[in-house]
Amino acid sequence: MKISLTFQKQAYAVFYVVILSLVRGVTYSNEIGIALEAPMAFLAFTFCADTYTQEIAGKRSEIWRLYPMKKRTYAIYRRIVIQEMFLLAAAAASYGLFILFQNPFLNGLGQGSLESEVCQFLVYFAAIAVTLAFWGLLSNLFACLFRNMWVGIGGCMVLWLLTNSSIGDKTLKAWNLFSYTFRELDNSSDFSWVCGKMVCICIGIIAVAVLPKIIEKRG
């Protein structure tokens, strides 16, 4: 935790979600997920990009190479899990901050029940967990591949801009990485956006599988 979750990273993540909940306006509670998914993805790939490269920046890479491959891989996985758990807690807290600061109408109708609000939050929580894991893993993968944190951030930024756009929505539709953001709010029974989250999960699994090979090749 001391290596992967420094005070500075915690501070800017907390500052980020607090400011976001103050400046990003929503009218109805079902808009909170839309307001949060893309910004939290942005936070995830900037937050996790240095998971491996901090060994290079800290001039510990030569010592790092002496460890067994299994131990190195396990260490990276542990750091990613710690960071993702922190980001997931921040995303859940940010949802509450939107309700606290902006007091939106419930369920887009102004008359939502507590049960439906809880279900809505649980759906958001599941979607944002996949989003955070995907972008965190992808930025770390790019950074490991090129041994540069900024390449990890830049590569994800390009993909983020392409998919978090009207062009991405029209082209990819339900298979978009941000399908949850572009879902139909008026039709709560439509879960076609899950296709996009499945794409994220599949790519994330591939990223986890190839990471040891990349670490082995790139040191």
Short mmCIF file of C-alpha atoms in Angstrom, two decimals:
data_model
loop_
_atom_site.label_atom_id
_atom_site.label_comp_id
_atom_site.label_asym_id
_atom_site.label_seq_id
_atom_site.Cartn_x
_atom_site.Cartn_y
_atom_site.Cartn_z
CA MET A 1 0.00 0.00 0.00
CA LYS A 2 2.88 2.39 0.73
CA ILE A 3 4.18 1.90 -2.81
CA SER A 4 0.97 1.84 -4.84
CA LEU A 5 -1.33 4.04 -2.74
CA THR A 6 0.69 7.05 -1.67
CA PHE A 7 -0.82 9.96 0.23
CA GLN A 8 -0.50 12.19 -2.84
CA LYS A 9 -2.52 9.77 -4.98
CA GLN A 10 -5.19 9.44 -2.33
CA ALA A 11 -5.37 13.21 -1.90
CA TYR A 12 -5.83 14.07 -5.57
CA ALA A 13 -8.37 11.26 -6.05
CA VAL A 14 -10.47 12.51 -3.13
CA PHE A 15 -10.14 16.11 -4.35
CA TYR A 16 -11.17 14.98 -7.83
CA VAL A 17 -14.40 13.24 -6.78
CA VAL A 18 -15.42 16.05 -4.42
CA ILE A 19 -14.95 18.73 -7.07
CA LEU A 20 -16.71 16.56 -9.66
CA SER A 21 -19.76 16.14 -7.43
CA LEU A 22 -19.93 19.91 -6.97
CA VAL A 23 -19.49 21.11 -10.55
CA ARG A 24 -21.10 18.33 -12.66
CA GLY A 25 -24.81 19.09 -12.54
CA VAL A 26 -27.53 16.42 -12.51
CA THR A 27 -31.30 16.79 -12.29
CA TYR A 28 -32.37 13.20 -11.68
CA SER A 29 -30.70 10.44 -9.72
CA ASN A 30 -30.46 8.13 -12.75
CA GLU A 31 -28.13 10.70 -14.36
CA ILE A 32 -25.47 10.26 -11.68
CA GLY A 33 -24.00 7.19 -13.37
CA ILE A 34 -23.70 9.10 -16.63
CA ALA A 35 -21.97 11.97 -14.84
CA LEU A 36 -19.50 9.64 -13.15
CA GLU A 37 -18.52 6.81 -15.51
CA ALA A 38 -16.29 8.68 -17.99
CA PRO A 39 -14.58 10.93 -15.38
CA MET A 40 -13.92 7.93 -13.12
CA ALA A 41 -12.44 6.04 -16.08
CA PHE A 42 -10.15 9.04 -16.65
CA LEU A 43 -9.12 8.93 -12.99
CA ALA A 44 -8.52 5.17 -13.17
CA PHE A 45 -6.07 5.22 -16.08
CA THR A 46 -4.10 8.15 -14.66
CA PHE A 47 -4.14 6.61 -11.17
CA CYS A 48 -2.92 3.15 -12.22
CA ALA A 49 -0.48 4.03 -15.01
CA ASP A 50 2.53 4.09 -12.67
CA THR A 51 1.74 0.75 -11.01
CA TYR A 52 4.82 -0.81 -12.62
CA THR A 53 6.83 2.18 -13.87
CA GLN A 54 7.35 3.55 -10.35
CA GLU A 55 10.05 0.86 -10.04
CA ILE A 56 11.82 2.52 -12.99
CA ALA A 57 11.24 6.06 -11.73
CA GLY A 58 12.46 5.06 -8.28
CA LYS A 59 15.61 3.49 -9.80
CA ARG A 60 14.73 0.11 -8.33
CA SER A 61 14.35 -1.73 -11.65
CA GLU A 62 17.75 -3.47 -11.40
CA ILE A 63 16.85 -4.88 -7.99
CA TRP A 64 13.36 -5.68 -9.28
CA ARG A 65 14.85 -7.89 -12.00
CA LEU A 66 16.49 -10.09 -9.35
CA TYR A 67 13.15 -11.22 -7.95
CA PRO A 68 11.56 -14.42 -9.30
CA MET A 69 9.09 -13.81 -12.11
CA LYS A 70 6.17 -15.16 -10.08
CA LYS A 71 6.91 -12.78 -7.22
CA ARG A 72 7.14 -9.78 -9.55
CA THR A 73 3.83 -10.62 -11.22
CA TYR A 74 2.11 -11.20 -7.89
CA ALA A 75 3.37 -7.84 -6.61
CA ILE A 76 1.92 -6.01 -9.63
CA TYR A 77 -1.42 -7.78 -9.26
CA ARG A 78 -1.57 -6.87 -5.57
CA ARG A 79 -0.86 -3.21 -6.32
CA ILE A 80 -3.57 -3.12 -8.97
CA VAL A 81 -6.12 -4.70 -6.61
CA ILE A 82 -5.29 -2.21 -3.84
CA GLN A 83 -5.63 0.74 -6.20
CA GLU A 84 -8.85 -0.56 -7.74
CA MET A 85 -10.42 -1.11 -4.32
CA PHE A 86 -9.59 2.47 -3.36
CA LEU A 87 -11.02 3.81 -6.64
CA LEU A 88 -14.18 1.73 -6.22
CA ALA A 89 -14.67 3.15 -2.72
CA ALA A 90 -14.15 6.65 -4.14
CA ALA A 91 -16.71 5.99 -6.90
CA ALA A 92 -19.29 4.78 -4.36
CA ALA A 93 -18.62 7.78 -2.13
CA SER A 94 -18.90 10.12 -5.11
CA TYR A 95 -22.39 8.76 -5.87
CA GLY A 96 -23.40 9.68 -2.33
CA LEU A 97 -21.81 13.13 -2.67
CA PHE A 98 -23.92 13.84 -5.75
CA ILE A 99 -27.07 13.05 -3.77
CA LEU A 100 -25.85 15.04 -0.78
CA PHE A 101 -24.75 18.17 -2.65
CA GLN A 102 -27.28 18.27 -5.49
CA ASN A 103 -30.35 16.53 -4.05
CA PRO A 104 -31.58 15.23 -7.44
CA PHE A 105 -35.10 13.98 -8.13
CA LEU A 106 -35.39 10.24 -7.67
CA ASN A 107 -35.42 7.82 -10.62
CA GLY A 108 -36.02 10.56 -13.14
CA LEU A 109 -39.64 10.80 -12.03
CA GLY A 110 -39.43 12.58 -8.72
CA GLN A 111 -41.21 9.72 -6.95
CA GLY A 112 -38.77 6.78 -6.84
CA SER A 113 -38.92 4.31 -3.97
CA LEU A 114 -36.00 3.50 -1.69
CA GLU A 115 -35.81 -0.04 -3.11
CA SER A 116 -35.54 1.17 -6.69
CA GLU A 117 -32.88 3.69 -5.71
CA VAL A 118 -30.85 0.95 -4.02
CA CYS A 119 -31.16 -1.25 -7.12
CA GLN A 120 -30.10 1.68 -9.28
CA PHE A 121 -27.03 2.22 -7.12
CA LEU A 122 -26.11 -1.49 -7.23
CA VAL A 123 -26.31 -1.49 -11.03
CA TYR A 124 -24.10 1.61 -11.08
CA PHE A 125 -21.67 -0.02 -8.65
CA ALA A 126 -21.34 -3.13 -10.84
CA ALA A 127 -20.89 -1.06 -14.02
CA ILE A 128 -18.33 1.30 -12.48
CA ALA A 129 -16.37 -1.62 -11.01
CA VAL A 130 -15.92 -3.06 -14.51
CA THR A 131 -15.06 0.37 -15.93
CA LEU A 132 -12.43 1.09 -13.27
CA ALA A 133 -10.83 -2.34 -13.59
CA PHE A 134 -10.69 -2.12 -17.39
CA TRP A 135 -9.06 1.31 -17.63
CA GLY A 136 -6.69 0.66 -14.73
CA LEU A 137 -5.48 -2.61 -16.24
CA LEU A 138 -5.18 -1.13 -19.72
CA SER A 139 -3.09 1.87 -18.66
CA ASN A 140 -0.78 -0.37 -16.64
CA LEU A 141 -0.46 -2.74 -19.60
CA PHE A 142 0.54 0.08 -21.97
CA ALA A 143 2.97 1.47 -19.38
CA CYS A 144 4.60 -1.95 -18.91
CA LEU A 145 4.82 -2.52 -22.64
CA PHE A 146 6.59 0.79 -23.34
CA ARG A 147 8.19 1.21 -19.88
CA ASN A 148 6.70 4.68 -19.71
CA MET A 149 3.82 5.93 -17.57
CA TRP A 150 2.95 8.73 -19.99
CA VAL A 151 2.52 6.31 -22.88
CA GLY A 152 0.09 4.36 -20.70
CA ILE A 153 -1.90 7.51 -19.97
CA GLY A 154 -1.71 8.80 -23.56
CA GLY A 155 -2.77 5.52 -25.14
CA CYS A 156 -5.79 5.30 -22.86
CA MET A 157 -6.59 8.96 -23.46
CA VAL A 158 -6.87 8.37 -27.21
CA LEU A 159 -9.18 5.39 -26.68
CA TRP A 160 -11.16 7.33 -24.06
CA LEU A 161 -11.76 10.22 -26.46
CA LEU A 162 -12.83 7.90 -29.28
CA THR A 163 -15.29 5.83 -27.25
CA ASN A 164 -16.64 8.60 -25.01
CA SER A 165 -18.10 10.49 -27.95
CA SER A 166 -21.18 10.62 -30.15
CA ILE A 167 -19.17 8.98 -32.94
CA GLY A 168 -18.22 6.11 -30.64
CA ASP A 169 -21.82 5.76 -29.52
CA LYS A 170 -23.21 5.69 -33.07
CA THR A 171 -20.52 3.31 -34.33
CA LEU A 172 -20.28 0.82 -31.47
CA LYS A 173 -23.72 1.26 -29.89
CA ALA A 174 -24.27 -1.37 -27.17
CA TRP A 175 -20.70 -2.62 -27.62
CA ASN A 176 -19.18 0.72 -26.70
CA LEU A 177 -16.80 0.74 -23.73
CA PHE A 178 -19.03 3.48 -22.28
CA SER A 179 -22.30 1.72 -23.08
CA TYR A 180 -23.56 2.40 -19.54
CA THR A 181 -23.16 6.14 -20.11
CA PHE A 182 -25.02 6.05 -23.43
CA ARG A 183 -27.83 3.75 -22.27
CA GLU A 184 -31.49 4.73 -22.61
CA LEU A 185 -32.50 6.38 -19.34
CA ASP A 186 -36.19 6.19 -20.14
CA ASN A 187 -36.07 2.39 -20.41
CA SER A 188 -34.76 0.98 -17.15
CA SER A 189 -35.47 -2.59 -18.30
CA ASP A 190 -33.03 -2.27 -21.22
CA PHE A 191 -29.76 -3.95 -20.28
CA SER A 192 -28.24 -4.11 -23.76
CA TRP A 193 -25.44 -1.89 -22.41
CA VAL A 194 -24.11 -4.97 -20.61
CA CYS A 195 -22.56 -5.96 -23.97
CA GLY A 196 -20.11 -3.09 -23.65
CA LYS A 197 -19.19 -4.14 -20.12
CA MET A 198 -18.61 -7.69 -21.37
CA VAL A 199 -16.15 -6.28 -23.92
CA CYS A 200 -14.35 -4.54 -21.05
CA ILE A 201 -14.25 -7.77 -19.03
CA CYS A 202 -12.87 -9.80 -21.95
CA ILE A 203 -10.15 -7.26 -22.72
CA GLY A 204 -9.35 -7.02 -19.02
CA ILE A 205 -8.91 -10.80 -18.78
CA ILE A 206 -6.56 -10.70 -21.77
CA ALA A 207 -4.59 -7.86 -20.13
CA VAL A 208 -4.20 -9.89 -16.95
CA ALA A 209 -3.12 -12.96 -18.92
CA VAL A 210 -0.46 -11.23 -21.04
CA LEU A 211 0.95 -9.02 -18.28
CA PRO A 212 3.45 -11.62 -16.99
CA LYS A 213 4.85 -12.10 -20.51
CA ILE A 214 5.28 -8.37 -20.96
CA ILE A 215 6.99 -7.97 -17.59
CA GLU A 216 9.29 -10.86 -18.45
CA LYS A 217 10.21 -9.38 -21.85
CA ARG A 218 10.44 -5.75 -20.82
CA GLY A 219 11.94 -6.28 -17.37
#
